[in-house]
């Protein structure tokens, strides 16, 4: 009896905490939506918080009528898909062997990976490498240099490690090859972590733009985030505009258009996680052990 | 086991690692000759190999700068506070979500909680200013309207620390839950059923079943976090930091940006980077060793 | 036996791996050094009469209109047709993101590849660095041989700014108007209080206090008498008015040039200026958050929502179509902003800084094999009406001529608007519109604005050019300035923010501490170098 009341209290507290944090996390997004739907006057005078003032869809009309924006969206989706698939492939084929405790040279290989978490050559030799491989201004410059994230690899190894060794051994006794074990036992048992790391890779690529600043010059290969970054950065250097002899109204992107572009570029990737949640099924592993 | 039988048994695994290792050698180790910039008077037009060697001169210069030590102290301080505050936050959130029984609510909040991760720091900076400003920030408007003195959340050192930490938690906690939620799927639900038959309380159940189920994930993340104690992202301290609280907000990344990159002094930037790498490596190996002794979990 | 083998094997594998690492490192680095030297310009050899490619940097600000690209638009086609085709040159524009301009240029330079034949920067430090590291072409002979019009257009004064230790390593752009700042006050607030327009710093102080106490704008206690940020346009006019009259020697040795501006950190009177700012802050006359407002967003928000009574700003920023003033009037129909000059120095003058007569530094990298073509391009721009066309567009579609001065059309077509998006960044040899004289330039600038504001613009421009102090020309680069500029700019702003926000009794201590910090981080090095140089030049 007493424990049931305690349990109810616990549930109540959970609901309250989660509601508050959820609202806090939602607020800035709602604010951006409100800005994207308001007119310039109220925005500049700081009158827009969570509800649009002087409602207008103009900004969205502009975003959706901008062919380069739409093209950029498709390119970003293609880039993210390609990147995620290749990264996962590479991370899996390195992660699986590294999780096999009996493999000789495992620690050395892991050390090789861990060192790269801390040491890097810096931007100039990286640029030279990309250039020497003939990848400048191509999609590969945005894919190949980031194929394996050491941190994600470590996570994958740790999850593989938690899969009972007995499973693998029984497969081996059955005469199954390592390839088969990986594909038919390890991967199906690791769906949650595969989904998680795919999400990490995809989001990282979707949100990343620093490399595009260096490697990409053709507008057809501009990812959305690069366009967004330029829009947002522009307003940070208004002070320079007069200095540079430009006409301010030609150079400034309206706040509502910025916000609409942010929403436009964010919503697609936000939808990935709810979709991936189907792979977060409880007890996959348990069933397998029993079976 | 003879070499031959070992090889017949494991060649497939070696075959698998060839491509990934080639990746590491080419893309990660290939550019590492750039590290020599730290020991050279870097000249843009002579490139990395053509520039003059200067030995440890640049190290002497960096280690002689007062601002370097300030930035180092702040980096360690902010990271340590983050470890206390931002590290446990996603864990707690994940457990709450796991305990949540209303499925639609769970799904909804799971999705909403990670939105802040997708909003760029430039935009967050603008919002932080609107919310925490002293003159007309939303919170201070509320505080002054009920007759209290405005609180300088952003312009006074200690208040700023709190703001910095809270914004960090807000921005990263939801995103951090994802990995724990993935790990939680591995917990054997039968253990819970057994526990509730025992009449174990909810908190007890969390303590004895849920947390141990997350142990290896927690330890791995902790080791990596400790390895990163001396490196710090650029955006958060740069965007939330400001001139009034420079004594706390200037960290190694912003220091390198100002003294190294903005001023075209790549040698100085590389020196700091190399210092961070060496210390980070020591930290991570130390943490790994300790963890192996204490918990039998390790990354190496 | 087994164990032994395992052990050996492990050692073998790690050894093999290590050597593989070393090998691949060597391989890649050898590769890169090779590549870097064999083909520095990235351009093909071209004999006489052969078509060649000229690469020109262009800023990408992410504001390209629909249907165009930064590399293919009205202006680039114009350049190709008018300059490229007749000279058998393919002009290729290399976009560089505006916000990462210097970083990208640095990477291009040090990787020795894809370096455009014409590059530019606003940052004098970057120019000095490139010149001192021996990476730039001496354009002096090229100017003499190929560019008579360009030389005449720029004039010797401007060209002087492009020299590094006596050699013409860059071509500085010419600035059309060197005025910077004006101050502005809410005339309607003054009228409501029955107060006259303030004409001195003391009168202004009284006016600000009245704004604060009587809140003529009925802001409900949210009044900001003096709009302030940590951008130079807001504080410079005020601080420079406190600087005491200087001897030539003091001006030379005590001024600190950081980036393209002179800083008054060590000038006599600077501390008094900050003390005044500290007083304003502690009496609630400037915003508590001014130190956070780097992009002026809050500043404009407060002006346009009618909370701000007085402020200093770039002379014409208020007056753009749908700009700050328009929004203020939409919020308060009776709002009336008057451009004024108010900060008086000890001699009763309204001193304020002005721009140097040059704009950005145009450079031809030493590795370029197209330096002649590059110079021809700049010469082309300075010849005939090419610059005029780039800056003003098409007559009848973008502008009409009145007394030889282009007046922007009231309602240009979208096509006409779009073609101008890159105008300012294409006209690299000039900052602002050039019509032959500074007077005409200012007139033309005025006529770009909506008719209703043209009178105010004229007044603000006049104020911006009144009693200005010129930048100090040292004639030789100060190395310490190049090295410490970014750090010191930051320290300078920190000094302002901290000293201003200190409580009045703490002001002296905070100021001294911050100044000390400034000096040890490079301020002293600059002072020493300038003092020594002055002695040398006048020795």
Tab-separated table of C-alpha atoms in Angstrom, chain A:
chain	number	residue	atom	x	y	z
A	1	UNK	CA	0.000	0.000	0.000
A	2	UNK	CA	2.640	2.400	1.123
A	3	UNK	CA	4.807	1.472	-1.785
A	4	UNK	CA	2.021	2.106	-4.252
A	5	UNK	CA	1.641	5.668	-2.997
A	6	UNK	CA	5.363	6.137	-3.252
A	7	UNK	CA	5.267	4.816	-6.760
A	8	UNK	CA	2.487	7.222	-7.672
A	9	UNK	CA	4.497	10.099	-6.269
A	10	UNK	CA	7.387	8.967	-8.362
A	11	UNK	CA	5.228	8.937	-11.487
A	12	UNK	CA	3.895	12.400	-10.726
A	13	UNK	CA	7.368	13.818	-10.258
A	14	UNK	CA	8.521	12.197	-13.484
A	15	UNK	CA	5.640	13.729	-15.431
A	16	UNK	CA	6.255	17.163	-13.945
A	17	UNK	CA	10.005	17.170	-14.572
A	18	UNK	CA	9.613	15.899	-18.097
A	19	UNK	CA	6.846	18.386	-18.891
A	20	UNK	CA	8.890	21.327	-17.708
A	21	UNK	CA	12.051	20.293	-19.540
A	22	UNK	CA	10.073	19.497	-22.679
A	23	UNK	CA	8.517	22.950	-22.662
A	24	UNK	CA	11.889	24.571	-22.089
A	25	UNK	CA	13.322	22.726	-25.043
A	26	UNK	CA	10.369	23.570	-27.246
A	27	UNK	CA	10.324	27.296	-26.476
A	28	UNK	CA	13.214	28.479	-28.654
A	29	UNK	CA	11.893	26.507	-31.565
A	30	UNK	CA	8.486	28.078	-31.153
A	31	UNK	CA	10.222	31.444	-30.939
A	32	UNK	CA	11.949	30.816	-34.266
A	33	UNK	CA	8.664	29.762	-35.842
A	34	UNK	CA	7.040	32.933	-34.530
A	35	UNK	CA	9.851	35.047	-36.006
A	36	UNK	CA	9.587	33.264	-39.332
A	37	UNK	CA	5.887	34.153	-39.510
A	38	UNK	CA	6.170	37.811	-38.446
A	39	UNK	CA	6.802	41.055	-40.315
A	40	UNK	CA	10.088	42.916	-40.186
A	41	UNK	CA	8.869	45.873	-38.095
A	42	UNK	CA	7.758	43.942	-35.014
A	43	UNK	CA	10.821	41.694	-35.222
A	44	UNK	CA	13.286	44.589	-35.270
A	45	UNK	CA	11.468	46.319	-32.421
A	46	UNK	CA	11.722	43.131	-30.369
A	47	UNK	CA	7.992	42.496	-30.089
A	48	UNK	CA	7.955	38.880	-31.187
A	49	UNK	CA	8.418	36.194	-28.575
A	50	UNK	CA	6.287	33.066	-28.899
A	51	UNK	CA	3.404	34.288	-31.054
A	52	UNK	CA	3.754	35.773	-34.559
A	53	UNK	CA	3.045	39.508	-34.853
A	54	UNK	CA	1.676	40.852	-38.153
A	55	UNK	CA	1.346	37.327	-39.460
A	56	UNK	CA	2.841	36.701	-42.893
A	57	UNK	CA	3.931	33.647	-44.843
A	58	UNK	CA	6.164	35.716	-47.085
A	59	UNK	CA	9.388	34.264	-45.746
A	60	UNK	CA	8.302	30.699	-46.440
A	61	UNK	CA	7.065	31.665	-49.880
A	62	UNK	CA	10.540	32.998	-50.546
A	63	UNK	CA	12.306	29.919	-49.215
A	64	UNK	CA	10.195	27.522	-51.225
A	65	UNK	CA	10.427	29.583	-54.402
A	66	UNK	CA	14.213	29.710	-54.147
A	67	UNK	CA	15.389	27.005	-56.513
A	68	UNK	CA	18.862	26.957	-54.983
A	69	UNK	CA	17.371	26.278	-51.551
A	70	UNK	CA	15.385	23.308	-52.828
A	71	UNK	CA	18.357	21.975	-54.738
A	72	UNK	CA	20.491	22.419	-51.663
A	73	UNK	CA	17.962	20.418	-49.648
A	74	UNK	CA	18.127	17.512	-52.067
A	75	UNK	CA	21.884	17.645	-52.133
A	76	UNK	CA	22.059	17.685	-48.343
A	77	UNK	CA	19.742	14.681	-48.110
A	78	UNK	CA	21.808	12.756	-50.654
A	79	UNK	CA	25.049	13.730	-48.954
A	80	UNK	CA	23.766	12.746	-45.529
A	81	UNK	CA	22.512	9.381	-46.755
A	82	UNK	CA	25.735	8.556	-48.553
A	83	UNK	CA	27.828	9.676	-45.609
A	84	UNK	CA	25.793	7.791	-43.025
A	85	UNK	CA	25.764	4.539	-44.967
A	86	UNK	CA	29.494	4.643	-45.639
A	87	UNK	CA	30.343	5.634	-42.071
A	88	UNK	CA	28.235	2.888	-40.579
A	89	UNK	CA	29.759	0.342	-42.894
A	90	UNK	CA	33.280	1.358	-41.965
A	91	UNK	CA	32.503	1.637	-38.266
A	92	UNK	CA	30.942	-1.813	-38.225
A	93	UNK	CA	33.741	-3.579	-40.075
A	94	UNK	CA	36.298	-2.091	-37.731
A	95	UNK	CA	34.162	-2.247	-34.605
A	96	UNK	CA	33.344	-5.933	-34.849
A	97	UNK	CA	36.915	-7.249	-35.027
A	98	UNK	CA	37.991	-4.845	-32.296
A	99	UNK	CA	35.318	-6.251	-30.014
A	100	UNK	CA	36.633	-9.794	-30.378
A	101	UNK	CA	38.810	-10.237	-27.329
A	102	UNK	CA	40.808	-13.082	-28.824
A	103	UNK	CA	41.982	-11.099	-31.806
A	104	UNK	CA	45.692	-10.385	-31.641
A	105	UNK	CA	46.767	-6.819	-32.314
A	106	UNK	CA	43.398	-5.581	-31.096
A	107	UNK	CA	44.837	-3.223	-28.498
A	108	UNK	CA	47.352	-1.745	-30.897
A	109	UNK	CA	44.646	-1.049	-33.402
A	110	UNK	CA	42.485	0.518	-30.725
A	111	UNK	CA	45.395	2.711	-29.712
A	112	UNK	CA	45.818	3.811	-33.316
A	113	UNK	CA	42.199	4.896	-33.255
A	114	UNK	CA	42.323	6.588	-29.861
A	115	UNK	CA	45.412	8.626	-30.750
A	116	UNK	CA	43.466	10.310	-33.540
A	117	UNK	CA	40.948	11.571	-31.005
A	118	UNK	CA	43.653	13.881	-29.722
A	119	UNK	CA	46.259	14.378	-32.415
A	120	UNK	CA	45.504	15.822	-35.798
A	121	UNK	CA	47.515	17.472	-38.503
A	122	UNK	CA	45.530	20.672	-38.701
A	123	UNK	CA	43.643	22.373	-41.429
A	124	UNK	CA	46.445	23.028	-43.901
A	125	UNK	CA	47.778	19.476	-44.396
A	126	UNK	CA	44.206	18.200	-44.421
A	127	UNK	CA	43.400	20.584	-47.224
A	128	UNK	CA	46.517	19.512	-49.105
A	129	UNK	CA	45.551	15.866	-48.709
A	130	UNK	CA	42.054	16.449	-50.053
A	131	UNK	CA	43.530	18.379	-52.947
A	132	UNK	CA	46.119	15.710	-53.730
A	133	UNK	CA	43.420	13.081	-53.810
A	134	UNK	CA	41.629	15.228	-56.363
A	135	UNK	CA	38.575	15.608	-54.196
A	136	UNK	CA	38.358	19.403	-53.947
A	137	UNK	CA	34.956	20.717	-54.845
A	138	UNK	CA	33.407	17.249	-54.927
A	139	UNK	CA	31.029	15.396	-52.646
A	140	UNK	CA	33.846	13.030	-51.612
A	141	UNK	CA	35.653	15.832	-49.819
A	142	UNK	CA	32.660	15.947	-47.479
A	143	UNK	CA	32.407	12.183	-47.053
A	144	UNK	CA	35.774	10.452	-46.954
A	145	UNK	CA	37.740	12.513	-44.391
A	146	UNK	CA	35.118	11.865	-41.698
A	147	UNK	CA	34.343	8.209	-42.303
A	148	UNK	CA	35.053	6.853	-38.836
A	149	UNK	CA	34.472	8.857	-35.714
A	150	UNK	CA	36.713	7.284	-33.052
A	151	UNK	CA	34.249	8.116	-30.311
A	152	UNK	CA	31.374	6.384	-32.104
A	153	UNK	CA	33.624	3.461	-32.858
A	154	UNK	CA	34.379	3.044	-29.165
A	155	UNK	CA	30.688	3.078	-28.390
A	156	UNK	CA	30.038	0.445	-30.992
A	157	UNK	CA	32.838	-1.755	-29.669
A	158	UNK	CA	31.484	-1.422	-26.169
A	159	UNK	CA	28.005	-2.495	-27.276
A	160	UNK	CA	29.381	-5.423	-29.246
A	161	UNK	CA	31.364	-6.380	-26.169
A	162	UNK	CA	28.170	-6.682	-24.178
A	163	UNK	CA	26.786	-9.308	-26.477
A	164	UNK	CA	27.405	-12.599	-24.730
A	165	UNK	CA	30.434	-14.370	-26.111
A	166	UNK	CA	28.584	-17.666	-25.794
A	167	UNK	CA	26.424	-16.663	-28.733
A	168	UNK	CA	29.380	-16.162	-30.946
A	169	UNK	CA	31.014	-19.338	-29.787
A	170	UNK	CA	27.979	-21.406	-30.488
A	171	UNK	CA	27.883	-19.916	-33.969
A	172	UNK	CA	31.499	-20.817	-34.428
A	173	UNK	CA	30.913	-24.354	-33.367
A	174	UNK	CA	28.125	-24.496	-35.920
A	175	UNK	CA	30.806	-23.698	-38.464
A	176	UNK	CA	29.553	-20.218	-39.195
A	177	UNK	CA	32.140	-17.808	-40.615
A	178	UNK	CA	32.943	-14.522	-38.921
A	179	UNK	CA	31.167	-12.697	-41.718
A	180	UNK	CA	28.041	-14.740	-41.118
A	181	UNK	CA	28.237	-14.251	-37.370
A	182	UNK	CA	28.484	-10.514	-37.873
A	183	UNK	CA	25.564	-10.317	-40.261
A	184	UNK	CA	23.200	-12.837	-38.778
A	185	UNK	CA	23.909	-12.510	-35.060
A	186	UNK	CA	25.771	-9.347	-34.105
A	187	UNK	CA	23.962	-6.816	-36.250
A	188	UNK	CA	20.394	-7.942	-35.553
A	189	UNK	CA	21.221	-7.872	-31.847
A	190	UNK	CA	22.627	-4.369	-32.071
A	191	UNK	CA	19.785	-2.528	-33.759
A	192	UNK	CA	19.457	0.111	-31.036
A	193	UNK	CA	23.105	1.092	-31.153
A	194	UNK	CA	23.185	0.933	-34.939
A	195	UNK	CA	20.209	3.282	-35.037
A	196	UNK	CA	21.844	5.582	-32.498
A	197	UNK	CA	25.147	5.812	-34.307
A	198	UNK	CA	23.433	6.282	-37.662
A	199	UNK	CA	21.588	9.171	-36.108
A	200	UNK	CA	24.823	10.606	-34.730
A	201	UNK	CA	26.585	10.377	-38.060
A	202	UNK	CA	23.600	11.731	-39.980
A	203	UNK	CA	23.073	14.666	-37.644
A	204	UNK	CA	26.770	15.446	-37.610
A	205	UNK	CA	26.882	15.592	-41.384
A	206	UNK	CA	23.613	17.478	-41.634
A	207	UNK	CA	24.701	20.162	-39.201
A	208	UNK	CA	28.334	20.357	-40.249
A	209	UNK	CA	29.570	23.046	-42.567
A	210	UNK	CA	33.112	23.947	-41.546
A	211	UNK	CA	34.627	21.563	-44.093
A	212	UNK	CA	32.384	22.890	-46.849
A	213	UNK	CA	33.765	26.371	-46.274
A	214	UNK	CA	37.190	25.046	-47.194
A	215	UNK	CA	36.526	22.358	-49.764
A	216	UNK	CA	33.517	23.458	-51.769
A	217	UNK	CA	33.295	26.302	-54.244
A	218	UNK	CA	30.509	25.233	-56.602
A	219	UNK	CA	27.084	26.450	-55.498
A	220	UNK	CA	25.528	23.143	-56.592
A	221	UNK	CA	27.467	21.466	-53.792
A	222	UNK	CA	26.428	23.860	-51.029
A	223	UNK	CA	24.735	22.004	-48.195
A	224	UNK	CA	21.868	23.768	-46.434
A	225	UNK	CA	23.882	24.511	-43.323
A	226	UNK	CA	26.455	26.416	-45.328
A	227	UNK	CA	23.748	28.608	-46.798
A	228	UNK	CA	22.286	29.123	-43.342
A	229	UNK	CA	25.651	29.938	-41.867
A	230	UNK	CA	26.307	32.554	-44.487
A	231	UNK	CA	22.902	34.102	-43.910
A	232	UNK	CA	23.391	34.265	-40.174
A	233	UNK	CA	27.012	35.360	-40.285
A	234	UNK	CA	26.126	38.171	-42.616
A	235	UNK	CA	24.227	39.998	-39.964
A	236	UNK	CA	27.150	39.616	-37.596
A	237	UNK	CA	29.295	41.801	-39.801
A	238	UNK	CA	26.884	44.671	-40.409
A	239	UNK	CA	29.458	46.960	-38.941
A	240	UNK	CA	31.660	46.266	-41.909
A	241	UNK	CA	29.055	47.025	-44.497
A	242	UNK	CA	29.588	50.728	-44.683
A	243	UNK	CA	33.287	50.203	-44.417
A	244	UNK	CA	33.023	47.972	-47.431
A	245	UNK	CA	30.995	50.398	-49.485
A	246	UNK	CA	28.117	48.017	-49.884
A	247	UNK	CA	24.482	48.899	-49.686
A	248	UNK	CA	23.110	47.565	-46.494
A	249	UNK	CA	19.647	46.732	-47.780
A	250	UNK	CA	21.160	44.685	-50.587
A	251	UNK	CA	23.314	42.699	-48.245
A	252	UNK	CA	21.111	42.104	-45.240
A	253	UNK	CA	18.925	39.052	-45.073
A	254	UNK	CA	15.661	39.756	-43.201
A	255	UNK	CA	15.339	38.057	-39.795
A	256	UNK	CA	12.121	36.306	-40.789
A	257	UNK	CA	13.790	34.776	-43.833
A	258	UNK	CA	16.667	33.597	-41.680
A	259	UNK	CA	14.285	31.988	-39.217
A	260	UNK	CA	12.217	30.394	-41.986
A	261	UNK	CA	15.393	28.989	-43.515
A	262	UNK	CA	16.469	27.598	-40.155
A	263	UNK	CA	13.107	25.867	-39.751
A	264	UNK	CA	13.270	24.632	-43.334
A	265	UNK	CA	16.712	23.169	-42.787
A	266	UNK	CA	16.003	21.684	-39.355
A	267	UNK	CA	12.646	19.963	-39.647
A	268	UNK	CA	13.762	17.143	-41.974
A	269	UNK	CA	16.587	16.013	-39.697
A	270	UNK	CA	14.369	16.383	-36.615
A	271	UNK	CA	12.064	13.779	-38.098
A	272	UNK	CA	14.797	11.167	-38.276
A	273	UNK	CA	14.861	10.310	-34.581
A	274	UNK	CA	11.138	9.624	-34.155
A	275	UNK	CA	11.428	7.338	-37.140
A	276	UNK	CA	14.496	5.594	-35.744
A	277	UNK	CA	12.797	5.000	-32.419
A	278	UNK	CA	11.211	1.881	-33.895
A	279	UNK	CA	14.629	0.264	-33.574
A	280	UNK	CA	14.844	0.992	-29.876
A	281	UNK	CA	12.930	-2.150	-29.072
A	282	UNK	CA	13.399	-3.613	-25.696
A	283	UNK	CA	14.652	-7.104	-25.251
A	284	UNK	CA	15.831	-7.952	-28.770
A	285	UNK	CA	18.832	-9.492	-27.217
A	286	UNK	CA	16.887	-11.489	-24.707
A	287	UNK	CA	14.798	-13.198	-27.353
A	288	UNK	CA	17.877	-14.115	-29.279
A	289	UNK	CA	19.607	-15.655	-26.324
A	290	UNK	CA	16.622	-17.818	-25.647
A	291	UNK	CA	16.094	-18.791	-29.260
